[in-house]
Amino acid sequence: MAVVEWITLAVWGLAEMALRVRERLAGRGGSATDHGTRVLIAVSLGAALALAGVLAHHGARLWPGARVTGVAVMWAGIGLRIWAIFTLGDSFRTSVEVHQGQRVIDRGPYRLIRHPSYTGLMLVLIGIGVADGTWLSLAAAALVPLPALLYRISVEEKVLVKNLGEPYADYESRTKRLIPRVW
């Protein structure tokens, strides 16, 4: 793995750790309505990264320049995730919980999709798979964590509809989950 990939992974890892530290210091990030999704996502991310790293040395190679493309996609994902987190502000959590007075946010990346931080996360993972350089590493990085993220989205949307009511149901009817105008 090239130095720029390691730096990119380090920035992403530090940003994710900073989120958890921020939550802990603010007394947030409970898991009462989480249904284990935060742990499931963490485990699936670790498995995806490990498997993608192993598979980077096996199977058909991607196109020349895949490493540069992969790193660019990783940075796009980090940028989207950070934008989404800053747009939500105090309402962002790494667990599934709603705070008193929380409102539906439909500005910034939330204009187009309901879960841009997860789209950003998926872009980071796809970028890792592409940068690793094989179709197998790309498949592992993109597909291993996908069931955990889809489960998390399901849990999260039920909690948001229950707690935010009609405004969130209306927002759901106007936006797609992860890919603008697609899904």
Coordinates of C-alpha atoms in Angstrom, one line a residue:
M1 CA 0.0 0.0 0.0
A2 CA 1.4 3.4 -1.0
V3 CA 2.1 6.1 1.6
V4 CA -0.8 8.3 0.3
E5 CA -3.2 5.4 1.0
W6 CA -1.9 5.0 4.5
I7 CA -2.2 8.7 5.1
T8 CA -5.8 8.7 3.8
L9 CA -6.7 5.7 6.0
A10 CA -5.1 7.4 9.0
V11 CA -7.1 10.6 8.4
W12 CA -10.3 8.6 8.0
G13 CA -9.5 6.5 11.2
L14 CA -8.7 9.6 13.2
A15 CA -11.9 11.3 12.1
E16 CA -14.0 8.3 13.1
M17 CA -12.3 8.1 16.5
A18 CA -12.8 11.9 17.0
L19 CA -16.6 11.3 16.5
R20 CA -16.7 8.7 19.2
V21 CA -14.6 10.9 21.6
R22 CA -16.9 13.9 20.9
E23 CA -19.9 11.7 21.7
R24 CA -18.5 10.4 24.9
L25 CA -17.4 13.8 26.2
A26 CA -20.9 15.1 25.4
G27 CA -22.6 12.1 27.2
R28 CA -24.1 10.9 23.9
G29 CA -23.9 7.8 21.8
G30 CA -26.1 5.5 23.8
S31 CA -27.1 2.2 22.3
A32 CA -30.6 1.6 23.8
T33 CA -32.3 1.8 20.4
D34 CA -29.2 0.8 18.4
H35 CA -30.0 -3.0 18.2
G36 CA -26.2 -3.6 18.1
T37 CA -25.8 -1.9 14.8
R38 CA -22.8 0.2 15.8
V39 CA -20.9 -2.9 16.8
L40 CA -22.1 -4.8 13.8
I41 CA -20.8 -2.0 11.5
A42 CA -17.5 -1.9 13.3
V43 CA -17.0 -5.6 12.9
S44 CA -18.0 -5.6 9.3
L45 CA -15.7 -2.7 8.5
G46 CA -12.8 -4.5 10.1
A47 CA -13.6 -7.7 8.2
A48 CA -14.0 -5.8 4.9
L49 CA -10.6 -4.0 5.3
A50 CA -8.8 -7.2 6.3
L51 CA -10.3 -9.3 3.5
A52 CA -9.7 -6.6 1.0
G53 CA -6.1 -6.3 2.1
V54 CA -5.6 -10.1 1.7
L55 CA -7.4 -10.2 -1.7
A56 CA -5.3 -7.3 -3.0
H57 CA -2.7 -9.9 -3.9
H58 CA -5.1 -12.3 -5.6
G59 CA -7.3 -12.3 -8.7
A60 CA -7.6 -10.1 -11.7
R61 CA -6.0 -6.7 -11.5
L62 CA -8.0 -3.5 -12.0
W63 CA -7.1 -0.9 -14.6
P64 CA -3.8 0.9 -14.6
G65 CA -4.1 4.0 -12.3
A66 CA -6.6 2.2 -10.1
R67 CA -4.6 3.2 -7.0
V68 CA -4.9 7.0 -7.8
T69 CA -8.6 6.6 -8.6
G70 CA -9.2 4.6 -5.4
V71 CA -7.5 7.3 -3.2
A72 CA -9.5 10.0 -4.9
V73 CA -12.8 8.1 -4.2
M74 CA -11.7 7.6 -0.6
W75 CA -11.2 11.4 -0.2
A76 CA -14.5 12.1 -1.9
G77 CA -16.1 9.7 0.6
I78 CA -14.4 11.3 3.6
G79 CA -15.4 14.7 2.4
L80 CA -19.1 13.7 2.0
R81 CA -19.1 12.0 5.4
I82 CA -17.7 15.0 7.1
W83 CA -20.1 17.4 5.3
A84 CA -23.0 15.2 6.3
I85 CA -21.8 15.1 10.0
F86 CA -21.3 18.9 10.1
T87 CA -24.7 19.5 8.5
L88 CA -26.4 17.5 11.2
G89 CA -24.4 19.1 13.9
D90 CA -25.5 18.1 17.4
S91 CA -28.0 15.7 15.9
F92 CA -25.3 13.4 14.5
R93 CA -24.6 10.2 16.5
T94 CA -22.7 7.0 15.8
S95 CA -25.6 5.2 17.4
V96 CA -29.3 5.3 16.7
E97 CA -30.8 7.9 19.0
V98 CA -33.0 11.0 18.7
H99 CA -32.6 13.9 21.1
Q100 CA -35.4 16.1 22.4
G101 CA -36.3 18.8 20.0
Q102 CA -34.5 17.2 17.0
R103 CA -35.8 18.2 13.6
V104 CA -35.6 16.8 10.1
I105 CA -32.6 18.2 8.3
D106 CA -33.0 18.6 4.6
R107 CA -30.2 20.9 3.6
G108 CA -26.7 20.2 2.4
P109 CA -26.2 16.6 1.3
Y110 CA -29.5 15.7 3.0
R111 CA -31.4 17.6 0.1
L112 CA -30.7 14.6 -2.1
I113 CA -30.3 11.6 0.1
R114 CA -31.3 10.6 3.6
H115 CA -28.0 8.9 4.7
P116 CA -25.1 10.8 3.1
S117 CA -22.7 9.8 5.9
Y118 CA -23.3 6.2 5.0
T119 CA -22.9 7.0 1.3
G120 CA -19.6 8.6 2.2
L121 CA -18.6 5.6 4.2
M122 CA -19.4 3.3 1.3
L123 CA -17.3 5.6 -1.0
V124 CA -14.4 5.3 1.3
L125 CA -14.7 1.5 1.3
I126 CA -15.1 1.3 -2.5
G127 CA -12.0 3.6 -2.8
I128 CA -10.0 1.2 -0.6
G129 CA -11.0 -1.7 -2.7
V130 CA -10.1 0.1 -5.9
A131 CA -6.8 1.3 -4.5
D132 CA -6.0 -2.2 -3.4
G133 CA -6.1 -3.0 -7.1
T134 CA -8.1 -6.2 -7.7
W135 CA -11.7 -7.0 -8.4
L136 CA -11.7 -9.3 -5.4
S137 CA -10.5 -6.6 -3.0
L138 CA -13.1 -4.2 -4.5
A139 CA -15.9 -6.7 -4.0
A140 CA -14.8 -7.5 -0.4
A141 CA -14.5 -3.8 0.6
A142 CA -17.9 -2.9 -0.9
L143 CA -20.0 -6.0 -0.2
V144 CA -18.9 -7.2 3.3
P145 CA -20.1 -4.2 5.3
L146 CA -23.2 -3.6 3.1
P147 CA -25.6 -5.9 5.0
A148 CA -24.7 -4.2 8.3
L149 CA -25.2 -0.8 6.8
L150 CA -28.6 -1.7 5.3
Y151 CA -29.7 -3.2 8.6
R152 CA -28.6 0.0 10.4
I153 CA -30.5 2.1 7.9
S154 CA -33.6 0.0 8.6
V155 CA -33.3 0.4 12.3
E156 CA -32.5 4.1 12.1
E157 CA -35.4 4.9 9.8
K158 CA -37.9 3.2 12.1
V159 CA -36.7 5.2 15.1
L160 CA -36.8 8.4 13.1
V161 CA -40.3 7.9 11.9
K162 CA -41.4 6.9 15.4
N163 CA -39.8 10.0 17.0
L164 CA -40.0 12.6 14.3
G165 CA -43.3 11.5 12.8
E166 CA -44.9 13.0 9.7
P167 CA -42.0 15.4 8.9
Y168 CA -39.7 12.5 8.6
A169 CA -42.2 10.4 6.7
D170 CA -42.6 13.3 4.3
Y171 CA -38.8 13.6 4.0
E172 CA -38.6 9.9 3.2
S173 CA -41.1 10.3 0.4
R174 CA -39.0 13.1 -1.2
T175 CA -35.5 11.5 -1.0
K176 CA -33.6 8.4 -1.7
R177 CA -31.6 6.5 0.9
L178 CA -28.0 6.3 -0.4
I179 CA -27.8 7.2 -4.2
P180 CA -29.5 10.4 -5.4
R181 CA -32.5 9.6 -7.7
V182 CA -31.7 5.9 -7.6
W183 CA -32.1 4.3 -4.2

